[in-house]
Short mmCIF file of C-alpha atoms in Angstrom, two decimals:
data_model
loop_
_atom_site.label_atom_id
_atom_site.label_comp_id
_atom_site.label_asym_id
_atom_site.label_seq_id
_atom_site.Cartn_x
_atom_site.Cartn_y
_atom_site.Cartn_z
CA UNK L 148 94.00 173.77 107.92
CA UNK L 149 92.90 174.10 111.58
CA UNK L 150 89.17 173.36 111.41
CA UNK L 151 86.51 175.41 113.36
CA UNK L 152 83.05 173.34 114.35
CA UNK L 153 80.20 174.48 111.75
CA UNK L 154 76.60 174.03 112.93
CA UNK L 155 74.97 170.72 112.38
CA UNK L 156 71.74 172.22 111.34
CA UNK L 157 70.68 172.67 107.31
CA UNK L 158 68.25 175.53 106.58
CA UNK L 159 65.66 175.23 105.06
CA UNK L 160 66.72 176.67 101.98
CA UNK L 161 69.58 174.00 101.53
CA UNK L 162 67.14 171.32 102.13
CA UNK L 163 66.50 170.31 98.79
CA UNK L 164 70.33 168.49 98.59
CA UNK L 165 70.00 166.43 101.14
CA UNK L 166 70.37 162.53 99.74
CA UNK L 167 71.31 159.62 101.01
CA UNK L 168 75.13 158.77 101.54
CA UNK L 169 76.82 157.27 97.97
CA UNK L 170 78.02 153.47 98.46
CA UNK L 171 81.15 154.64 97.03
CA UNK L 172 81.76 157.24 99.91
CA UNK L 173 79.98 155.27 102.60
CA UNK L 174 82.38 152.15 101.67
CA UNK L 175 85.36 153.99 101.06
CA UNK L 176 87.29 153.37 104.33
CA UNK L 177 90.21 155.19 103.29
CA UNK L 178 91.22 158.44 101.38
CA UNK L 179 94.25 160.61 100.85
CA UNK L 180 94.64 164.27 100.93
CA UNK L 181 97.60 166.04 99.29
CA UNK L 182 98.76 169.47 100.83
CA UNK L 183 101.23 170.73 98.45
CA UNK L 184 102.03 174.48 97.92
CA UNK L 185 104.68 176.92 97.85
CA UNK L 186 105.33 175.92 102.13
CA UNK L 187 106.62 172.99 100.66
CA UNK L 188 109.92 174.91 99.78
CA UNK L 189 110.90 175.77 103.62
CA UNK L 190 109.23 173.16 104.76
CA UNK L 191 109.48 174.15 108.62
CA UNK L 192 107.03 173.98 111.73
CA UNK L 193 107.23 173.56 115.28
CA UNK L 194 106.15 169.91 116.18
CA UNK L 195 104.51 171.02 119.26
CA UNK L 196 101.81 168.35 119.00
CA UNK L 197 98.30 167.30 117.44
CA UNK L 198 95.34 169.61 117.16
CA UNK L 199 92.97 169.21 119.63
CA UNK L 200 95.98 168.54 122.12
CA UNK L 201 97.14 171.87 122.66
CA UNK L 202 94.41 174.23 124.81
CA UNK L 203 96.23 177.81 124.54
CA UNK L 204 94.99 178.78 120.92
CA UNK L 205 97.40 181.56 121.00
CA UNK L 206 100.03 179.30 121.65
CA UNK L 207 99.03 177.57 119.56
CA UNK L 208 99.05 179.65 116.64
CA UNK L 209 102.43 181.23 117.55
CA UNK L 210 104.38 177.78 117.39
CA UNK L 211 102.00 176.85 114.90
CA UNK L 212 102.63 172.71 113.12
CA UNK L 213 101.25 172.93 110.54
CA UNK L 214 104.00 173.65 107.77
CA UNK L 215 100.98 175.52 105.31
CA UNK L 216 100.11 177.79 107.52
CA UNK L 217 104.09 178.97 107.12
CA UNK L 218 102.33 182.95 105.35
CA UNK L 219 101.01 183.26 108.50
CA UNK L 220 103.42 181.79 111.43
CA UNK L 221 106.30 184.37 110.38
CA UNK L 222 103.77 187.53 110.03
CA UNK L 223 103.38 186.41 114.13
CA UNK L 224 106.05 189.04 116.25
CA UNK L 225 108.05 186.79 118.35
CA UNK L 226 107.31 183.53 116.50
CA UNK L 227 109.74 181.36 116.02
CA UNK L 228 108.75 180.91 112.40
CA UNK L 229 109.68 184.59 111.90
CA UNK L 230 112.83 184.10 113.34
CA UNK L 231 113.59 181.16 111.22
CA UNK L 232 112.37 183.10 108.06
CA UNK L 233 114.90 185.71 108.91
CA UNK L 234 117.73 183.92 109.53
CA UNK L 235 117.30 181.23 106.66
CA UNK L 236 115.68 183.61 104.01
CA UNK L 237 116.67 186.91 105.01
CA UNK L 238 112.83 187.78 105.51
CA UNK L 239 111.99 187.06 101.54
CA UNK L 240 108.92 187.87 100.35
CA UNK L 241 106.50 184.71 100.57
CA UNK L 242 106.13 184.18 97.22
CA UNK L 243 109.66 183.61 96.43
CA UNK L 244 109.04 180.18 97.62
CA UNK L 245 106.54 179.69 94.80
CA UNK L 246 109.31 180.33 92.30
CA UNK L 247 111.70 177.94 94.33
CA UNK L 248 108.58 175.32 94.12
CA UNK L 249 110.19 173.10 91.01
CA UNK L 250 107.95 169.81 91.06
CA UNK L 251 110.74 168.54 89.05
CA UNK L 252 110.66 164.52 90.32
CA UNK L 253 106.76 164.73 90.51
CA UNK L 254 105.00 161.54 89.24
CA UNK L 255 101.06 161.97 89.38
CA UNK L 256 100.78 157.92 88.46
CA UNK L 257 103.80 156.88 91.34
CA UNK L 258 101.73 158.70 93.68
CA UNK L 259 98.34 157.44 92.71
CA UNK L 260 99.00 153.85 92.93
CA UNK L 261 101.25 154.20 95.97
CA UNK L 262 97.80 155.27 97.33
CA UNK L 263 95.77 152.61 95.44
CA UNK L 264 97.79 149.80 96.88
CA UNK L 265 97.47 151.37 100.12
CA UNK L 266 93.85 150.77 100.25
CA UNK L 267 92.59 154.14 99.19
CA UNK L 268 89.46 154.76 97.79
CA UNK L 269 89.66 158.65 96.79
CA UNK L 270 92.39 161.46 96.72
CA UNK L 271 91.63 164.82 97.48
CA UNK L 272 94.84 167.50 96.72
CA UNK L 273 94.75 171.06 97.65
CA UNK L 274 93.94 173.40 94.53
CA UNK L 275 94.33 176.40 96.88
CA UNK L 276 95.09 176.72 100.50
CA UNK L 277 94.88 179.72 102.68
CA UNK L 278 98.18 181.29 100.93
CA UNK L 279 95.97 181.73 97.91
CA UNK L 280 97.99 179.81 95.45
CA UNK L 281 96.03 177.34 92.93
CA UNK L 282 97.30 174.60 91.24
CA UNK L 283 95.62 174.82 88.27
CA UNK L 284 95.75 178.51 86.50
CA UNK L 285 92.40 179.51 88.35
CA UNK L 286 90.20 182.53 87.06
CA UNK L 287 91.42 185.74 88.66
CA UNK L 288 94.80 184.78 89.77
CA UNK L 289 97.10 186.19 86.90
CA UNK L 290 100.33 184.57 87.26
CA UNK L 291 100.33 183.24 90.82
CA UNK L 292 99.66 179.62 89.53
CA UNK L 293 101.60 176.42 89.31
CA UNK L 294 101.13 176.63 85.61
CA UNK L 295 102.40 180.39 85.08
CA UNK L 296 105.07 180.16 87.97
CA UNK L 297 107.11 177.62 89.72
CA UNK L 298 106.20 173.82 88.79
CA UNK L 299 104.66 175.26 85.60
CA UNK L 300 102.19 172.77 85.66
CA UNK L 301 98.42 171.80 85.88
CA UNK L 302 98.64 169.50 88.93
CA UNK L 303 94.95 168.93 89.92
CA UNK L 304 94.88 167.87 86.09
CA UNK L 305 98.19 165.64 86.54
CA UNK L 306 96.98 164.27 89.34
CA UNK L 307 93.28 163.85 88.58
CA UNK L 308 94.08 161.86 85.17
CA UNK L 309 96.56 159.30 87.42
CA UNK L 310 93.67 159.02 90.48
CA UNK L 311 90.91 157.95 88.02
CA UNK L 312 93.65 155.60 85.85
CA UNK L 313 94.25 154.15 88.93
CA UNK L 314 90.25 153.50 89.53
CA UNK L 315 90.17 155.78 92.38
CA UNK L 316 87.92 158.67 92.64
CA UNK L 317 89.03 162.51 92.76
CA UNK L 318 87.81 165.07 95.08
CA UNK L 319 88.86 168.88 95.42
CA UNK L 320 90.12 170.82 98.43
CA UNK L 321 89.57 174.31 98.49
CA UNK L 322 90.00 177.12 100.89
CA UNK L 323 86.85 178.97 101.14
CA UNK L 324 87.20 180.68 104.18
CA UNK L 325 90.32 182.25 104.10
CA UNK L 326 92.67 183.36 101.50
CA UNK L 327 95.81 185.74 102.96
CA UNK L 328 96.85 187.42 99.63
CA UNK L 329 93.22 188.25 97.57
CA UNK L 330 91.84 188.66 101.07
CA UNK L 331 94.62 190.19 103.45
CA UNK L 332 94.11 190.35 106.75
CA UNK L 333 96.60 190.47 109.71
CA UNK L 334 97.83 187.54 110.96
CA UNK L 335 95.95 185.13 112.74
CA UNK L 336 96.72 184.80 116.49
CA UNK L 337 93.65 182.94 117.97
CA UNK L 338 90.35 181.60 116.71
CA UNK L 339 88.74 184.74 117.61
CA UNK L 340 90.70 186.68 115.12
CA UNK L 341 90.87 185.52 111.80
CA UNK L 342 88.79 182.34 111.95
CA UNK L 343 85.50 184.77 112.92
CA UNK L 344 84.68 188.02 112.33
CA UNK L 345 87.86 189.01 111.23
CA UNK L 346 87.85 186.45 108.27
CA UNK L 347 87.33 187.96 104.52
CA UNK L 348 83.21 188.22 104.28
CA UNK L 349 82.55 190.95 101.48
CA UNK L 350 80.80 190.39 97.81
CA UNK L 351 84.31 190.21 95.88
CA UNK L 352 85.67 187.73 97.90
CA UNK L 353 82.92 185.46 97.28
CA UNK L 354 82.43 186.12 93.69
CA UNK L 355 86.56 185.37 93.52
CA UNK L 356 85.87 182.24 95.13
CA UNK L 357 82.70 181.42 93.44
CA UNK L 358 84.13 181.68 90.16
CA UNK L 359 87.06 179.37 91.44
CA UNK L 360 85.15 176.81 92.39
CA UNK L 361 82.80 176.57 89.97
CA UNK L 362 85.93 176.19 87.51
CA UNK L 363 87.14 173.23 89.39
CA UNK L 364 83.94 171.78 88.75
CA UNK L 365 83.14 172.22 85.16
CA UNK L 366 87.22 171.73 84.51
CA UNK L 367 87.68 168.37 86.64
CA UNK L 368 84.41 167.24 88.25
CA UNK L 369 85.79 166.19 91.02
CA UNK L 370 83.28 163.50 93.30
CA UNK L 371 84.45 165.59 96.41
CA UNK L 372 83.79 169.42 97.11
CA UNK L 373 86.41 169.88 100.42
CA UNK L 374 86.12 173.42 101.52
CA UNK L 375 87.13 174.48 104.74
CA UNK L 376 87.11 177.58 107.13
CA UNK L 377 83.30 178.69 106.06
CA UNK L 378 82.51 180.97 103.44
CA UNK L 379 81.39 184.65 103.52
CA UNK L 380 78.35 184.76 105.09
CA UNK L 381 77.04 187.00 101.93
CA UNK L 382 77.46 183.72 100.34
CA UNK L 383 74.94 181.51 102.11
CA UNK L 384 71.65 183.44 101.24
CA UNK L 385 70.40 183.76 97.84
CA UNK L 386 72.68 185.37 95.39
CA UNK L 387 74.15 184.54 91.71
CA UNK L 388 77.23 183.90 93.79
CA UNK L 389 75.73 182.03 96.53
CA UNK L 390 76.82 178.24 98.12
CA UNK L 391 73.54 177.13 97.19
CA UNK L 392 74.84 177.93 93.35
CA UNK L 393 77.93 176.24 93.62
CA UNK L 394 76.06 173.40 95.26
CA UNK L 395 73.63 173.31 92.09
CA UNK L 396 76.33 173.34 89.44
CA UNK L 397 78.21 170.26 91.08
CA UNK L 398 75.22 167.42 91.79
CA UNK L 399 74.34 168.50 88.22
CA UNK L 400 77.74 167.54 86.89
CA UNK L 401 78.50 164.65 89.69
CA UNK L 402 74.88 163.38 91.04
CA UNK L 403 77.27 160.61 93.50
CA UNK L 404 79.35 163.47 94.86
CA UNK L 405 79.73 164.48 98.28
CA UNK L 406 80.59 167.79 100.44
CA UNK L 407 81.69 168.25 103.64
CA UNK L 408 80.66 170.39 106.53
CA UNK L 409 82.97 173.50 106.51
CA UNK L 410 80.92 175.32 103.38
CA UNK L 411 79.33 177.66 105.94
CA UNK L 412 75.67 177.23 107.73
CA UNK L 413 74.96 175.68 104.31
CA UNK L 414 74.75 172.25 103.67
CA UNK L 415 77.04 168.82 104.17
CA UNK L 416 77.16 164.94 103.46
CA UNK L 417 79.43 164.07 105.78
CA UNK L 418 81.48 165.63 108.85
CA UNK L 419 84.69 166.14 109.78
CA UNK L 420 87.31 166.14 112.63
CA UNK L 421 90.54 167.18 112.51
CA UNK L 422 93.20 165.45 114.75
CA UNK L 423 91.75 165.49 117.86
CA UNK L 424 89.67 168.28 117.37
CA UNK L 425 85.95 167.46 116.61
CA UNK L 426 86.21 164.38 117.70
CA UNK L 427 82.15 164.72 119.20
CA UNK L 428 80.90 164.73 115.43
CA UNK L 429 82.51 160.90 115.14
CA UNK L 430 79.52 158.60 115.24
CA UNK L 431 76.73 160.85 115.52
CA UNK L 432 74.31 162.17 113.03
CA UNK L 433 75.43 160.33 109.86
CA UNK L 434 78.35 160.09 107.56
CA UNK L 435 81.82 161.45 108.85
CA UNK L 436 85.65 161.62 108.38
CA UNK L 437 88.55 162.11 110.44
CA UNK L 438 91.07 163.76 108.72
CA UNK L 439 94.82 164.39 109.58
CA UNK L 440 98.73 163.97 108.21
CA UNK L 441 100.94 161.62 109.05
CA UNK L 442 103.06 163.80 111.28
CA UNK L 443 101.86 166.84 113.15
CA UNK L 444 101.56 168.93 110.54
CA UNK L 445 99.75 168.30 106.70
CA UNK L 446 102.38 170.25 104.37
CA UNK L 447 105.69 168.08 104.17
CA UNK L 448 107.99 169.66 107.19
CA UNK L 449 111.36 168.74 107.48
CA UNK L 450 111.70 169.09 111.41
CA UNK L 451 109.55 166.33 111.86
CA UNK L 452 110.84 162.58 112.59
CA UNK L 453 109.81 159.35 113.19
CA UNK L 454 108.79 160.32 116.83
CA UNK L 455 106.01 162.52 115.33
CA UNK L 456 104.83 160.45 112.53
CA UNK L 457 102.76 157.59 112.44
CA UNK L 458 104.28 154.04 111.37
CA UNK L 459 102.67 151.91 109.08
CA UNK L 460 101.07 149.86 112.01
CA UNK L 461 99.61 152.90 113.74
CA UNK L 462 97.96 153.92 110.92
CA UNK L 463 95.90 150.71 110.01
CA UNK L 464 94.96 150.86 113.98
CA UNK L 465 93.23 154.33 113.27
CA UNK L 466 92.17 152.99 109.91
CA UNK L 467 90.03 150.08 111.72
CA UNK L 468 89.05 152.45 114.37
CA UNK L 469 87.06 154.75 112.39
CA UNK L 470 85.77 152.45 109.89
CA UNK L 471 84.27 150.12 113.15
CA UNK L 472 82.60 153.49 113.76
CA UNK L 473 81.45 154.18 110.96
CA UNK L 474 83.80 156.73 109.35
CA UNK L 475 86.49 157.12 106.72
CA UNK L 476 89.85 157.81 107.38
CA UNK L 477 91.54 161.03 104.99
CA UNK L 478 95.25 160.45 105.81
CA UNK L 479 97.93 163.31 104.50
CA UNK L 480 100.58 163.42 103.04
CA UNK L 481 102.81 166.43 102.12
CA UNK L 482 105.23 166.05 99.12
CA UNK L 483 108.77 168.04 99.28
CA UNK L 484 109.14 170.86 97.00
CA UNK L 485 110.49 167.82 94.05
CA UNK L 486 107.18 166.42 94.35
CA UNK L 487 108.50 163.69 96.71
CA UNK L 488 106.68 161.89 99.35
CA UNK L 489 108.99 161.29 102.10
CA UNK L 490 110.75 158.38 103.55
CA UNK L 491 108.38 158.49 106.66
CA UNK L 492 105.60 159.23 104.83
CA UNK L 493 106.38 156.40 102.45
CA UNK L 494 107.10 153.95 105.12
CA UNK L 495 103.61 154.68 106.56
CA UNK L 496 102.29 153.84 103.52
CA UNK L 497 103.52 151.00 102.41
CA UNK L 498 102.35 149.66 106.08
CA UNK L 499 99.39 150.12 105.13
CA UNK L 500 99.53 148.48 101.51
CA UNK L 501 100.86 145.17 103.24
CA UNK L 502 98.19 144.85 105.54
CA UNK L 503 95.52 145.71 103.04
CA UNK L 504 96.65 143.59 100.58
CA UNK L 505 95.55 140.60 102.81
CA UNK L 506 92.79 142.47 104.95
CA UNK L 507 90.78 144.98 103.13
CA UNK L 508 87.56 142.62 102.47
CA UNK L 509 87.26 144.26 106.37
CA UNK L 510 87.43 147.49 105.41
CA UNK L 511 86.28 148.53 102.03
CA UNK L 512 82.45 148.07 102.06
CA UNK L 513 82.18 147.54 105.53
CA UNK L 514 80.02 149.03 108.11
CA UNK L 515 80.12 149.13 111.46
CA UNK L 516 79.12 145.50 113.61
CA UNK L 517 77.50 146.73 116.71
CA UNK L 518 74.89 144.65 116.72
CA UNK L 519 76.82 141.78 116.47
CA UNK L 520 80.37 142.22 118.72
CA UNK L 521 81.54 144.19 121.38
CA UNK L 522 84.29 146.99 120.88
CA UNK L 523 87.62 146.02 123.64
CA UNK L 524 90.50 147.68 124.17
CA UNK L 525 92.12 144.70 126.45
CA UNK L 526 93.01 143.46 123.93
CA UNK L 527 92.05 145.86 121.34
CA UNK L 528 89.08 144.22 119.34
CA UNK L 529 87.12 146.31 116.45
CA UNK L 530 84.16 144.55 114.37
CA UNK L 531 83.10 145.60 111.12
CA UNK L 532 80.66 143.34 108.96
CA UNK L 533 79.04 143.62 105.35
CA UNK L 534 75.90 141.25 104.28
CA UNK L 535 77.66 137.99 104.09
CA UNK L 536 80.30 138.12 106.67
CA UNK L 537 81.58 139.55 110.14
CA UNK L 538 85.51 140.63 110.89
CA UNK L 539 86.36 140.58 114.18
CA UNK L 540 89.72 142.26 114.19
CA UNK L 541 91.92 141.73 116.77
CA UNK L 542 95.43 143.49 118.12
CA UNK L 543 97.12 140.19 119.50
CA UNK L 544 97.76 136.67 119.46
CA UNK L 545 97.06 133.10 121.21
CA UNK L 546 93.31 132.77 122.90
CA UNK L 547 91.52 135.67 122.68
CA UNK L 548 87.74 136.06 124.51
CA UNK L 549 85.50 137.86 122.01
CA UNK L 550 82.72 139.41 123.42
CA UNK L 551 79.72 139.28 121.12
CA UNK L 552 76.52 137.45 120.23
CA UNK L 553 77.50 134.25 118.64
CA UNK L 554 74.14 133.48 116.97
CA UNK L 555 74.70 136.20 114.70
CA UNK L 556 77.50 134.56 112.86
CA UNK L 557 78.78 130.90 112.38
CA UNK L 558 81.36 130.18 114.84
CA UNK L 559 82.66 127.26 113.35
CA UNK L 560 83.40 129.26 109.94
CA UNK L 561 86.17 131.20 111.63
CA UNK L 562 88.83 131.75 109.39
CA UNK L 563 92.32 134.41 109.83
CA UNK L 564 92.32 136.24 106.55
CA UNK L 565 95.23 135.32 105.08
CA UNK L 566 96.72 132.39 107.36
CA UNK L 567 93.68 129.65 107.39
CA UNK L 568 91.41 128.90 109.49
CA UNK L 569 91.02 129.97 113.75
CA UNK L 570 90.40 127.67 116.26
CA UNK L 571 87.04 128.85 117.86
CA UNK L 572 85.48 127.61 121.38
CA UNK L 573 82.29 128.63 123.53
CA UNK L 574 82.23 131.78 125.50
CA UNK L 575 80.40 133.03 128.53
CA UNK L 576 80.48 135.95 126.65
CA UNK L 577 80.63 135.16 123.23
CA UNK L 578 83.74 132.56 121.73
CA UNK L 579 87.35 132.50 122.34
CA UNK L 580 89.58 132.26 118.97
CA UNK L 581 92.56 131.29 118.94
CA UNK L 582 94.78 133.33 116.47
CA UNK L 583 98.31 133.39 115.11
CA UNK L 584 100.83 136.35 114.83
CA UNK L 585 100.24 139.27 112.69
CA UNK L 586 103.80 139.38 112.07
CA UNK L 587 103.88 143.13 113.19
CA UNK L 588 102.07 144.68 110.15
CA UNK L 589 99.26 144.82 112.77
CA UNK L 590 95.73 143.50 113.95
CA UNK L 591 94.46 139.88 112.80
CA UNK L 592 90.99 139.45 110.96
CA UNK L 593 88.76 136.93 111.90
CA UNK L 594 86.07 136.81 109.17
CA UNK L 595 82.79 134.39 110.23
CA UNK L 596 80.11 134.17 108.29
CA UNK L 597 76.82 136.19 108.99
CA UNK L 598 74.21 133.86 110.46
#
């Protein structure tokens, strides 16, 4: 990945889409994106930190994370990447790694309630990233699929069959805006170069991607359309190949879907950060969702450790964050080349399916409560609400002050989700509860009914 900021505006031409957020989406809280390619074979990035967090872009891009963006790293002179290529592949040819990729201990339906009991909503897996490899034998790519090389396998059909038997709903990512063996281009140093100008932007790269994408929808109907790094700008005005088609062919087959923001000066339902980076869009002007993996990087990368990656904990902490906010939360994961998610990765995970399991009445279907409490961060105190109730969730234990404005709930209904009721007293500010442990799978929910 590695996001770029698209314009906020719609013209008037994509007009016409705009609708009103689906409950599904607007509720979701949580989702999971799958990056899984041929990277997953070496499986090897710098941790040098989160995007957003690192200002020299061509540092940046030299000591690269992000495990996907592998193609391009080692085409970098002086990169460590390339010296790692050389010395553990000899300087093979990048698609080697796609005949390496064996998917042998892959289990769509593992994975997909992994995620359900995590508190996911959606799943969104990569069909094709930037190396240009699909997942599903794609129009136009001869054999450089998963089903004519390497796993040998439909995965976006796997996994879409074991996301919707799990009641979750599917979603498609797709790179539009870049693709580094249909479209070649050198490699990508800084945004200027290859995220810009220099990006593919002529008539058969959009009609290759058109046709792509139009397949996913007709094949799997996916109720997300994730594409990122723009689209040819021959693409956004009026054409049989156009954005505005694509858009056209998929509210037809999924009227509840939803797109995001990187399809070009087009048209959106929802924004997105990245990391750090974007962070502005969070909270303003409608629906949005912060996206990242649970390391550093989004494919699986096998330099990273637990001092990198978020714990199970940390994760519902960003969880609650965003959905106090407003947003939904698209948390990675990167499987091996086996198809396994790893221990980490797992571990995070399963945090988060422990603390759901007793807390997600705060979560899915809620929207933000800032009419009702105040956001703290000594302690830490988030509020979400839905028509019948209010969660005050709290990082801590003992007496807590909560500031908010107690004749917009019932105080004396105060009960911790999961461990009875919570002692609750008069405030200058509000009421002070008085809460047990959350025996370290992190915050306590206070639920009060809605006055």
């Amino acid at each position: 990945m590695v996001m770029f900021e698209q314009s906020p505006e719609r013209t008037e031409q994509y007009a016409r889409f705009e609708h009103p957020t689906p409950p599904w989406y607007a509720g979701a809280g949580l989702g999971i994106f799958i990056h899984w390619g041929p990277y997953s074979v070496p499986a090897w990035a710098e941790p040098i930190g989160a995007l957003g967090t690192v200002a020299d872009k061509r540092y940046w891009f030299t000591h690269n994370p992000y495990a996907e963006w592998y193609f391009n790293t080692i085409r970098i002179e002086g990169s460590p990447a390339r010296a790692h290529h050389e010395e553990a592949f000899g300087g093979a040819p990048y698609d080697d790694f796609l005949d390496a990729w064996s998917a042998d201990a892959f289990d769509a339906a593992e994975f997909a309630d992994l995620f359900r009991r995590a508190g996911a909503r959606y799943v969104i897996p990569t069909t094709k990233h930037h190396d240009g490899v699909t997942l599903w034998d794609a129009p136009g790519t001869g054999d450089r699929n998963t089903v004519a090389r390497g796993p040998k396998r439909d995965l976006v059909a796997e996994i879409a069959s074991a996301v919707r038997a799990a009641g979750l709903r599917f979603g498609v990512y797709y790179s539009s805006g870049l693709d580094w063996h249909v479209a070649p281009k050198p490699p990508i140093v800084d945004e200027e170069h290859g995220l810009g100008d220099d990006a593919p932007n002529d008539e058969a790269y959009a009609r290759y991607l058109h046709s792509q994408v139009i397949d996913l929808i007709d094949r799997y109907e996916p109720s997300v359309l994730w594409g990122d790094i723009g689209v040819p700008t021959v693409a956004e005005g009026p054409s049989d190949f156009s954005v505005e088609s694509i858009l056209d062919a998929f509210y037809s087959r999924v009227p509840d879907g939803v797109v995001n923001d990187r399809w070009g000066a087009t048209h959106w339902d929802f924004r997105t950060s990245e990391y750090e980076q974007g962070a502005s869009i969070e909270g303003v002007g409608g629906m949005w969702e912060r996206n990242r993996g649970v390391g550093f990087s989004f494919g699986y990368n096998r330099v990273e450790g637990a001092e990198t990656s978020l714990t199970g904990p940390e994760a519902v902490r960003m969880l609650v964050d965003v959905v106090s906010r407003g947003g939904n939360l698209l948390l990675n994961v990167g499987p091996d080349a086996h198809g396994r998610i790893s221990d980490l990765q797992r571990a995070c995970l399963e945090g988060l399916a422990s603390w759901m399991a007793v807390n997600d009445e705060a979560i899915h279907g809620a929207r933000p409560a800032v009419d009702v409490g105040t956001a703290s961060d000594e302690p830490v105190v988030r509020w979400t609400r839905t028509d019948d109730a209010v969660y005050a969730i709290v990082e801590g234990e003992g007496r807590i002050e909560l500031a908010c404005d107690p004749t917009l709930l019932v105080p004396d209904s105060a009960a911790q989700l999961g461990g009875g009721p919570a002692f609750v007293s008069a405030a200058a500010t509000g009421v002070v509860v008085d809460v047990a442990s959350g025996g370290g799978t992190g915050p306590v929910v206070v639920r009060f009914e809605a006055a």
